């Protein structure tokens, strides 16, 4: 029969798993309803699946691999790693949903400026080369598999920090949390608190306080979640509360429709102004053309007048000579 503390640990574990798992869906649904990922960091969407892939492998190895668990016991005075089944379920599920959300960034609308940063492109390359090298060393028995697993946990921690910083920066630069789901963060904070509580409780029940630091992935993930979630809550509810995103997409759809209507109205006014300017331009052009024609006519009259004057002079002189002869 399970002891009270063990039962409490299971309750905490599966509750945090549910909270953290559900936290992925508000953003996924919001993107689907808006058919857009505007307002999201592409670094966040790209790094998230990689981090949870590493976390899934790490948890699976610590939970099910006899080789890794034996190596862990050798380092921790015979104690097993503090990894529960709910940790594995959460990590695998999170990896799948994060991959789906990343796929939305390739299908739905996004701003041209939304690109993976050059810095994280370089980091991804270095991480890939490091994982390849360490896996090869572990295969050749030059490195323990436990060391490889712990490295995977550290990759997850880096990715968690690296994906959160760009999102916080995007919110700051836009002075808005529009297009971004706060429910995701509230659930994430709940999961982080419960996960940390379960880890501490399990280590206390097992009589091994090193079990807290012996699972750096779970410990670091919980602390990072609580720290960044606190920042995001302040951004959403305090700093940029006038520009909140919508969790169900209806408010966002209304705002998008209003923005589109406003754009069409401005375009219509621009066309009217353009038409009015065009009419005035045509009138001025007509007046200039008429003035040119008047000038040409006056010049023609002057030329004809100039030509008639010599002719009249010659005619008068001819009449004078004729009068002289007849006299």
XYZ file of C-alpha atoms in Angstrom:
327
model
C 0.000 0.000 0.000
C 1.282 3.428 -0.924
C 2.293 5.711 1.894
C 0.666 9.097 2.223
C 3.789 10.893 0.989
C 4.171 8.637 -2.016
C 0.521 9.126 -2.912
C 0.950 12.882 -2.505
C 3.995 12.747 -4.779
C 1.964 10.960 -7.456
C -0.823 13.515 -7.114
C 1.605 16.414 -7.447
C 3.363 14.752 -10.368
C 0.294 14.021 -12.465
C -1.238 17.393 -11.630
C 1.867 19.239 -12.833
C 1.943 16.981 -15.895
C -1.653 17.926 -16.691
C -1.039 21.646 -16.106
C 2.136 21.744 -18.164
C 0.605 19.613 -20.922
C -2.552 21.720 -21.181
C -0.419 24.884 -21.209
C 0.711 24.089 -24.752
C -2.762 24.156 -26.269
C -3.978 27.770 -25.837
C -1.155 29.044 -28.078
C -1.684 26.217 -30.560
C -5.415 26.982 -30.780
C -4.852 30.745 -30.929
C -2.489 30.328 -33.881
C -5.015 28.105 -35.638
C -7.881 30.555 -35.166
C -5.845 33.564 -36.236
C -4.106 31.660 -39.038
C -1.063 33.640 -37.980
C 1.988 33.429 -35.714
C 2.536 37.194 -35.657
C 3.698 38.288 -32.215
C 5.593 35.080 -31.519
C 9.341 34.650 -31.515
C 10.558 32.252 -34.208
C 13.473 31.439 -31.905
C 10.905 30.295 -29.335
C 9.013 28.127 -31.835
C 12.177 26.582 -33.282
C 14.090 25.872 -30.085
C 11.131 24.468 -28.163
C 10.888 21.097 -29.995
C 14.653 20.587 -29.776
C 14.676 21.242 -26.049
C 11.841 18.840 -25.335
C 13.379 16.189 -27.575
C 16.531 16.309 -25.447
C 14.435 16.333 -22.275
C 12.420 13.314 -23.445
C 15.550 11.282 -24.155
C 17.048 12.301 -20.814
C 13.953 11.329 -18.807
C 13.478 8.070 -20.687
C 17.088 7.087 -20.025
C 16.974 7.979 -16.321
C 13.658 6.181 -15.895
C 14.113 3.036 -18.002
C 17.768 2.486 -18.932
C 19.445 -0.016 -16.600
C 22.876 1.196 -17.726
C 22.157 4.835 -16.960
C 20.424 4.062 -13.662
C 23.334 1.860 -12.529
C 25.774 4.642 -13.347
C 23.591 7.100 -11.409
C 23.487 4.813 -8.339
C 27.262 4.526 -8.432
C 27.546 8.307 -8.225
C 24.820 8.840 -5.593
C 25.467 6.224 -2.899
C 23.006 3.703 -4.264
C 20.052 6.077 -4.678
C 17.951 5.964 -7.834
C 17.334 9.084 -9.935
C 14.260 11.095 -8.974
C 12.425 10.613 -12.271
C 8.813 9.435 -12.247
C 6.593 8.079 -15.001
C 4.711 11.366 -15.185
C 8.008 13.123 -16.008
C 8.430 10.880 -19.047
C 4.821 11.308 -20.173
C 5.040 15.073 -19.922
C 8.314 15.312 -21.845
C 7.193 13.109 -24.752
C 3.825 14.851 -25.043
C 5.458 18.290 -24.883
C 7.896 17.350 -27.633
C 5.030 16.334 -29.929
C 2.916 19.453 -29.348
C 5.923 21.791 -29.565
C 6.772 20.237 -32.919
C 3.223 20.843 -34.130
C 3.335 24.484 -33.001
C 6.657 24.944 -34.783
C 5.059 23.537 -37.928
C 2.403 26.272 -37.756
C 5.115 28.880 -38.300
C 5.705 27.395 -41.763
C 2.032 27.360 -42.711
C 0.431 30.438 -41.169
C 1.065 34.117 -41.787
C 4.056 35.756 -40.178
C 5.910 39.041 -40.567
C 8.986 39.122 -42.830
C 11.013 40.161 -39.775
C 10.103 36.940 -37.959
C 13.189 34.843 -38.591
C 15.486 32.625 -36.591
C 18.252 34.850 -35.258
C 21.792 34.386 -36.540
C 22.938 33.787 -32.973
C 20.606 30.841 -32.470
C 21.453 29.477 -35.915
C 25.036 29.236 -34.727
C 23.975 27.762 -31.378
C 21.895 25.078 -33.100
C 24.872 24.113 -35.229
C 27.158 23.900 -32.183
C 24.598 21.862 -30.233
C 24.202 19.422 -33.104
C 27.964 18.947 -33.421
C 28.334 18.545 -29.641
C 25.565 15.941 -29.433
C 27.051 14.051 -32.349
C 30.507 14.045 -30.758
C 29.314 12.997 -27.284
C 27.103 10.253 -28.690
C 30.065 8.889 -30.621
C 32.268 8.981 -27.502
C 29.604 7.196 -25.436
C 29.239 4.545 -28.144
C 33.015 4.013 -28.091
C 32.870 3.820 -24.261
C 35.048 6.882 -23.904
C 32.224 8.618 -22.063
C 29.497 7.308 -19.773
C 25.932 7.373 -21.022
C 24.971 9.150 -17.817
C 27.221 12.052 -18.815
C 25.515 12.154 -22.202
C 22.101 12.154 -20.513
C 23.102 14.985 -18.190
C 24.361 16.947 -21.195
C 20.957 16.482 -22.821
C 19.385 17.909 -19.674
C 21.675 20.934 -19.869
C 20.680 21.429 -23.514
C 17.055 21.563 -22.407
C 17.890 24.173 -19.779
C 19.752 26.327 -22.285
C 16.931 26.033 -24.802
C 14.367 26.976 -22.145
C 16.282 30.161 -21.354
C 17.101 30.924 -24.993
C 13.500 30.531 -26.150
C 12.094 32.701 -23.335
C 14.478 35.638 -23.699
C 13.496 36.386 -27.344
C 9.787 36.235 -26.466
C 10.286 38.663 -23.587
C 12.237 40.928 -25.962
C 9.504 40.728 -28.628
C 6.908 41.743 -26.035
C 9.104 44.638 -24.893
C 9.847 45.866 -28.415
C 6.180 45.746 -29.464
C 5.022 47.075 -26.078
C 2.314 44.445 -26.338
C 1.500 40.804 -25.616
C -0.981 40.689 -28.498
C -1.001 37.394 -30.381
C 0.380 35.546 -27.378
C -1.577 33.438 -24.891
C -1.325 34.344 -21.203
C -3.165 31.145 -20.233
C -0.113 29.252 -21.457
C 2.031 31.112 -18.934
C -0.367 30.745 -16.014
C -0.556 26.989 -16.559
C 3.205 26.835 -17.036
C 3.794 28.581 -13.709
C 1.405 26.179 -11.980
C 3.223 23.206 -13.470
C 6.614 24.601 -12.509
C 5.604 25.040 -8.876
C 4.095 21.547 -8.603
C 7.050 19.931 -10.387
C 9.528 21.544 -8.020
C 7.408 20.498 -5.028
C 7.330 16.880 -6.216
C 11.109 16.813 -6.709
C 11.763 18.136 -3.200
C 9.201 15.765 -1.675
C 10.627 12.693 -3.432
C 14.162 13.558 -2.346
C 12.979 13.993 1.238
C 11.090 10.677 1.241
C 14.112 8.895 -0.253
C 16.450 10.517 2.261
C 18.684 11.806 -0.524
C 18.816 15.560 -0.873
C 21.327 15.203 -3.699
C 18.421 13.841 -5.701
C 17.326 17.458 -6.215
C 20.521 18.405 -8.014
C 20.829 14.895 -9.442
C 17.958 15.719 -11.777
C 19.181 19.055 -13.180
C 16.647 18.987 -15.989
C 13.597 18.908 -13.740
C 15.085 21.305 -11.183
C 16.290 23.846 -13.727
C 13.136 23.631 -15.816
C 10.956 24.361 -12.793
C 13.054 27.330 -11.668
C 13.286 28.809 -15.170
C 9.549 28.409 -15.674
C 8.774 30.240 -12.444
C 11.250 33.056 -13.159
C 10.221 33.788 -16.745
C 6.534 33.242 -16.092
C 6.709 35.918 -13.407
C 8.251 38.280 -15.980
C 5.578 37.484 -18.579
C 2.785 37.988 -16.051
C 4.169 41.442 -15.220
C 4.388 42.308 -18.927
C 0.836 41.167 -19.605
C -1.021 42.463 -16.564
C 1.059 45.505 -15.601
C 3.321 46.917 -18.311
C 1.265 46.284 -21.459
C -2.183 45.623 -20.069
C -3.803 47.856 -22.707
C -2.616 45.570 -25.518
C -3.557 42.062 -24.444
C -3.790 39.076 -26.706
C -6.903 36.913 -26.789
C -6.869 33.299 -25.719
C -9.886 32.248 -27.757
C -9.071 34.302 -30.828
C -12.464 36.093 -31.034
C -11.160 39.398 -29.772
C -8.163 39.126 -32.050
C -10.370 38.331 -35.045
C -12.493 41.396 -34.295
C -9.409 43.578 -34.006
C -8.035 42.199 -37.276
C -11.374 42.859 -39.006
C -11.478 46.411 -37.658
C -7.904 46.996 -38.784
C -8.716 45.675 -42.265
C -11.840 47.870 -42.481
C -9.807 50.879 -41.415
C -7.187 50.116 -44.038
C -9.855 49.850 -46.736
C -11.417 53.144 -45.620
C -8.048 54.881 -45.733
C -7.399 53.431 -49.162
C -10.813 54.704 -50.350
C -10.088 58.184 -49.052
C -6.719 58.044 -50.749
C -8.341 57.138 -54.062
C -10.841 59.981 -53.693
C -8.060 62.413 -52.952
C -6.133 60.988 -55.867
C -9.167 61.403 -58.142
C -9.712 64.971 -56.981
C -6.067 65.771 -57.517
C -6.279 64.140 -60.925
C -9.272 66.299 -61.912
C -7.526 69.457 -60.802
C -4.425 68.374 -62.645
C -6.398 67.781 -65.839
C -8.057 71.208 -65.504
C -4.704 72.934 -65.064
C -3.297 71.046 -68.027
C -6.279 72.145 -70.142
C -5.833 75.755 -69.108
C -2.133 75.617 -69.964
C -2.918 74.106 -73.363
C -5.524 76.816 -74.082
C -3.032 79.513 -73.077
C -0.446 78.034 -75.434
C -2.983 78.059 -78.275
C -3.845 81.728 -77.573
C -0.165 82.640 -77.645
C 0.308 80.838 -80.954
C -2.732 82.609 -82.452
C -1.472 86.018 -81.312
C 1.942 85.294 -82.793
C 0.300 84.265 -86.063
C -1.735 87.475 -86.154
C 1.394 89.530 -85.531
C 3.206 87.741 -88.312
C 0.328 88.317 -90.729
C 0.150 91.981 -89.724
C 3.873 92.363 -90.331
C 3.542 90.834 -93.771
C 0.586 93.105 -94.749
C 2.455 96.334 -93.873
C 5.132 96.028 -96.659
C 2.438 94.992 -99.130
C 0.361 98.077 -98.396
C 3.468 100.239 -98.734
C 4.254 98.815 -102.155
C 0.630 99.304 -103.262
C 0.653 102.971 -102.249
C 3.936 103.603 -104.105
C 2.488 101.985 -107.246
C -0.560 104.239 -107.134
C 1.680 107.296 -106.742
C 3.779 106.340 -109.809
C 0.643 105.744 -111.880
C -0.713 109.165 -110.955
C 2.577 110.753 -111.916
C 2.581 109.140 -115.369
C -1.000 110.135 -116.179
C -0.217 113.685 -115.199
